[in-house]
PDB file of C-alpha atoms in Angstrom:
ATOM      1  CA  MET A   1       0.316  -0.082  -0.166  1.00  0.00           C
ATOM      2  CA  GLN A   2       2.689   2.505   1.007  1.00  0.00           C
ATOM      3  CA  VAL A   3       4.617   1.725  -2.662  1.00  0.00           C
ATOM      4  CA  LYS A   4       1.378   1.904  -4.387  1.00  0.00           C
ATOM      5  CA  MET A   5       0.969   5.927  -2.543  1.00  0.00           C
ATOM      6  CA  MET A   6       4.911   6.167  -3.600  1.00  0.00           C
ATOM      7  CA  LEU A   7       3.894   5.341  -6.853  1.00  0.00           C
ATOM      8  CA  ASP A   8       1.283   7.984  -7.278  1.00  0.00           C
ATOM      9  CA  GLU A   9       3.370  10.746  -5.384  1.00  0.00           C
ATOM     10  CA  ALA A  10       6.071  10.858  -7.657  1.00  0.00           C
ATOM     11  CA  VAL A  11       5.393  13.655 -10.731  1.00  0.00           C
ATOM     12  CA  GLU A  12       8.575  13.891 -12.011  1.00  0.00           C
ATOM     13  CA  PRO A  13      10.123  11.171 -14.722  1.00  0.00           C
ATOM     14  CA  LEU A  14      13.649  10.687 -13.020  1.00  0.00           C
ATOM     15  CA  ASP A  15      11.611  10.111  -9.146  1.00  0.00           C
ATOM     16  CA  GLN A  16       9.627   7.611 -11.210  1.00  0.00           C
ATOM     17  CA  LEU A  17      12.334   6.082 -12.726  1.00  0.00           C
ATOM     18  CA  GLU A  18      14.472   6.179  -9.723  1.00  0.00           C
ATOM     19  CA  LEU A  19      11.746   4.614  -7.605  1.00  0.00           C
ATOM     20  CA  PHE A  20      10.706   1.714 -10.742  1.00  0.00           C
ATOM     21  CA  ASP A  21      14.714   0.492 -10.693  1.00  0.00           C
ATOM     22  CA  ASN A  22      14.873   0.778  -6.580  1.00  0.00           C
ATOM     23  CA  LEU A  23      11.966  -1.606  -6.923  1.00  0.00           C
ATOM     24  CA  GLN A  24      13.623  -4.127  -9.251  1.00  0.00           C
ATOM     25  CA  ARG A  25      16.613  -4.479  -7.283  1.00  0.00           C
ATOM     26  CA  LEU A  26      14.729  -5.123  -4.419  1.00  0.00           C
ATOM     27  CA  GLY A  27      12.772  -8.144  -6.317  1.00  0.00           C
ATOM     28  CA  ILE A  28       9.755  -6.596  -5.610  1.00  0.00           C
ATOM     29  CA  SER A  29       8.515  -5.132  -8.789  1.00  0.00           C
ATOM     30  CA  TYR A  30       6.654  -7.835 -10.265  1.00  0.00           C
ATOM     31  CA  HIS A  31       4.063  -6.432  -7.584  1.00  0.00           C
ATOM     32  CA  PHE A  32       3.807  -3.415  -9.575  1.00  0.00           C
ATOM     33  CA  GLU A  33       3.888  -4.875 -13.154  1.00  0.00           C
ATOM     34  CA  ASN A  34       0.604  -2.612 -14.095  1.00  0.00           C
ATOM     35  CA  GLU A  35       1.565   0.413 -12.429  1.00  0.00           C
ATOM     36  CA  ILE A  36       4.782   0.684 -13.959  1.00  0.00           C
ATOM     37  CA  LYS A  37       4.342  -0.345 -17.270  1.00  0.00           C
ATOM     38  CA  GLN A  38       1.304   2.496 -17.351  1.00  0.00           C
ATOM     39  CA  ILE A  39       3.881   5.308 -15.831  1.00  0.00           C
ATOM     40  CA  LEU A  40       6.808   3.441 -18.181  1.00  0.00           C
ATOM     41  CA  SER A  41       4.488   3.741 -21.343  1.00  0.00           C
ATOM     42  CA  VAL A  42       3.639   7.716 -20.664  1.00  0.00           C
ATOM     43  CA  ILE A  43       6.770   8.586 -20.054  1.00  0.00           C
ATOM     44  CA  ASN A  44       7.370   6.819 -23.519  1.00  0.00           C
ATOM     45  CA  ARG A  45       5.072   8.801 -25.410  1.00  0.00           C
ATOM     46  CA  LYS A  46       5.973  12.039 -23.529  1.00  0.00           C
ATOM     47  CA  TYR A  47       9.185  12.282 -24.185  1.00  0.00           C
ATOM     48  CA  SER A  48       9.666  10.051 -27.366  1.00  0.00           C
ATOM     49  CA  LYS A  49       7.649  13.031 -29.273  1.00  0.00           C
ATOM     50  CA  ILE A  50      10.463  15.497 -27.645  1.00  0.00           C
ATOM     51  CA  ASP A  51      13.199  16.987 -30.537  1.00  0.00           C
ATOM     52  CA  GLN A  52      16.668  15.057 -28.867  1.00  0.00           C
ATOM     53  CA  ASP A  53      17.937  18.651 -28.665  1.00  0.00           C
ATOM     54  CA  SER A  54      15.868  19.417 -26.287  1.00  0.00           C
ATOM     55  CA  LYS A  55      16.202  16.936 -23.758  1.00  0.00           C
ATOM     56  CA  ILE A  56      18.818  17.436 -20.573  1.00  0.00           C
ATOM     57  CA  ASN A  57      22.258  16.357 -21.393  1.00  0.00           C
ATOM     58  CA  ASP A  58      22.289  14.321 -18.089  1.00  0.00           C
ATOM     59  CA  LEU A  59      24.238  10.884 -19.103  1.00  0.00           C
ATOM     60  CA  TYR A  60      22.637   8.969 -15.135  1.00  0.00           C
ATOM     61  CA  ALA A  61      18.867  10.442 -16.694  1.00  0.00           C
ATOM     62  CA  THR A  62      19.142   9.603 -19.481  1.00  0.00           C
ATOM     63  CA  ALA A  63      20.769   6.102 -19.641  1.00  0.00           C
ATOM     64  CA  LEU A  64      17.968   5.086 -16.788  1.00  0.00           C
ATOM     65  CA  GLU A  65      15.258   6.400 -18.650  1.00  0.00           C
ATOM     66  CA  PHE A  66      16.456   4.533 -21.631  1.00  0.00           C
ATOM     67  CA  ARG A  67      17.239   0.863 -19.517  1.00  0.00           C
ATOM     68  CA  LEU A  68      13.944   0.691 -17.704  1.00  0.00           C
ATOM     69  CA  LEU A  69      12.151   1.580 -20.836  1.00  0.00           C
ATOM     70  CA  ARG A  70      14.138  -0.714 -23.205  1.00  0.00           C
ATOM     71  CA  GLN A  71      14.106  -3.241 -20.750  1.00  0.00           C
ATOM     72  CA  PRO A  72      10.369  -4.066 -20.980  1.00  0.00           C
ATOM     73  CA  GLY A  73      10.328  -3.882 -25.075  1.00  0.00           C
ATOM     74  CA  PHE A  74       9.640  -0.053 -25.503  1.00  0.00           C
ATOM     75  CA  ASN A  75      11.355   1.286 -28.975  1.00  0.00           C
ATOM     76  CA  VAL A  76      13.709   3.467 -27.787  1.00  0.00           C
ATOM     77  CA  SER A  77      16.842   4.047 -30.236  1.00  0.00           C
ATOM     78  CA  GLU A  78      19.847   4.406 -28.911  1.00  0.00           C
ATOM     79  CA  GLU A  79      20.929   8.219 -30.723  1.00  0.00           C
ATOM     80  CA  ILE A  80      19.356   9.038 -27.694  1.00  0.00           C
ATOM     81  CA  PHE A  81      23.485   8.677 -26.323  1.00  0.00           C
ATOM     82  CA  ASP A  82      24.588  10.508 -29.504  1.00  0.00           C
ATOM     83  CA  ARG A  83      24.814  13.893 -27.304  1.00  0.00           C
ATOM     84  CA  PHE A  84      27.377  12.416 -25.420  1.00  0.00           C
ATOM     85  CA  LYS A  85      29.517  11.966 -28.474  1.00  0.00           C
ATOM     86  CA  ASN A  86      32.162  14.605 -29.410  1.00  0.00           C
ATOM     87  CA  GLU A  87      32.804  15.143 -32.738  1.00  0.00           C
ATOM     88  CA  LYS A  88      35.043  12.100 -33.867  1.00  0.00           C
ATOM     89  CA  GLY A  89      31.939  10.152 -32.477  1.00  0.00           C
ATOM     90  CA  GLU A  90      33.584   8.738 -29.288  1.00  0.00           C
ATOM     91  CA  PHE A  91      31.950   9.158 -25.471  1.00  0.00           C
ATOM     92  CA  LYS A  92      33.474  12.446 -24.169  1.00  0.00           C
ATOM     93  CA  SER A  93      36.199  11.867 -21.441  1.00  0.00           C
ATOM     94  CA  SER A  94      34.515  14.401 -19.226  1.00  0.00           C
ATOM     95  CA  LEU A  95      31.679  11.272 -18.514  1.00  0.00           C
ATOM     96  CA  CYS A  96      34.717   9.814 -16.567  1.00  0.00           C
ATOM     97  CA  ASP A  97      33.441  12.080 -13.581  1.00  0.00           C
ATOM     98  CA  ASP A  98      29.920  11.398 -13.742  1.00  0.00           C
ATOM     99  CA  ALA A  99      29.978   7.729 -11.269  1.00  0.00           C
ATOM    100  CA  LYS A 100      26.452   7.471 -11.619  1.00  0.00           C
ATOM    101  CA  GLY A 101      26.070   7.850 -15.228  1.00  0.00           C
ATOM    102  CA  LEU A 102      28.835   6.041 -16.157  1.00  0.00           C
ATOM    103  CA  LEU A 103      26.663   3.003 -14.454  1.00  0.00           C
ATOM    104  CA  GLN A 104      23.681   3.537 -15.408  1.00  0.00           C
ATOM    105  CA  LEU A 105      25.604   3.669 -19.342  1.00  0.00           C
ATOM    106  CA  TYR A 106      27.717   0.360 -18.893  1.00  0.00           C
ATOM    107  CA  LYS A 107      24.174  -0.997 -17.556  1.00  0.00           C
ATOM    108  CA  SER A 108      21.797  -0.235 -20.702  1.00  0.00           C
ATOM    109  CA  SER A 109      24.826  -1.405 -23.291  1.00  0.00           C
ATOM    110  CA  PHE A 110      23.819  -4.679 -22.373  1.00  0.00           C
ATOM    111  CA  LEU A 111      20.414  -3.845 -23.921  1.00  0.00           C
ATOM    112  CA  SER A 112      21.546  -3.221 -27.364  1.00  0.00           C
ATOM    113  CA  ILE A 113      20.229  -4.715 -30.477  1.00  0.00           C
ATOM    114  CA  GLU A 114      22.806  -6.486 -32.822  1.00  0.00           C
ATOM    115  CA  GLY A 115      23.990  -3.611 -34.802  1.00  0.00           C
ATOM    116  CA  GLU A 116      24.129  -0.910 -32.376  1.00  0.00           C
ATOM    117  CA  THR A 117      27.013   0.618 -32.105  1.00  0.00           C
ATOM    118  CA  THR A 118      26.550   3.297 -29.952  1.00  0.00           C
ATOM    119  CA  LEU A 119      26.256   1.050 -27.615  1.00  0.00           C
ATOM    120  CA  GLU A 120      28.913  -1.350 -28.188  1.00  0.00           C
ATOM    121  CA  MET A 121      31.229   1.760 -28.145  1.00  0.00           C
ATOM    122  CA  ALA A 122      29.007   2.359 -24.572  1.00  0.00           C
ATOM    123  CA  THR A 123      30.628  -1.303 -23.184  1.00  0.00           C
ATOM    124  CA  GLU A 124      34.191  -0.550 -24.460  1.00  0.00           C
ATOM    125  CA  PHE A 125      34.053   2.711 -22.990  1.00  0.00           C
ATOM    126  CA  THR A 126      32.356   1.453 -19.991  1.00  0.00           C
ATOM    127  CA  SER A 127      34.272  -1.306 -19.020  1.00  0.00           C
ATOM    128  CA  CYS A 128      37.484   0.283 -19.126  1.00  0.00           C
ATOM    129  CA  MET A 129      36.123   3.074 -16.336  1.00  0.00           C
ATOM    130  CA  ILE A 130      34.638   0.778 -14.311  1.00  0.00           C
TER     131      ILE A 130
END
């Protein structure tokens, strides 16, 4: 009952995603599958319409969103990570200072589909850092 209240009270997408992530790590997210899928659907619809340039440049939030949306099967493009690359197409070295972001990028990289080079690069980049 308290968790359902927390799900209702979390209005910011990042807060919702962090709550879902915590529920997964605790191994109790299956109790709230319907609520989680409903909220993820709203997040997916809302943010898939927003231009990539207007999204915040927060690696942690982006990678967490990508991972939690892709796990249950939402179609999320790897291009969401392009804004974290430099002009050479490599991940920016400044990302090394964001431990939480790197960890989420590392976890996200395991959800790659064959041929997704950005996520392959993410695996290599984060493996050296973590």
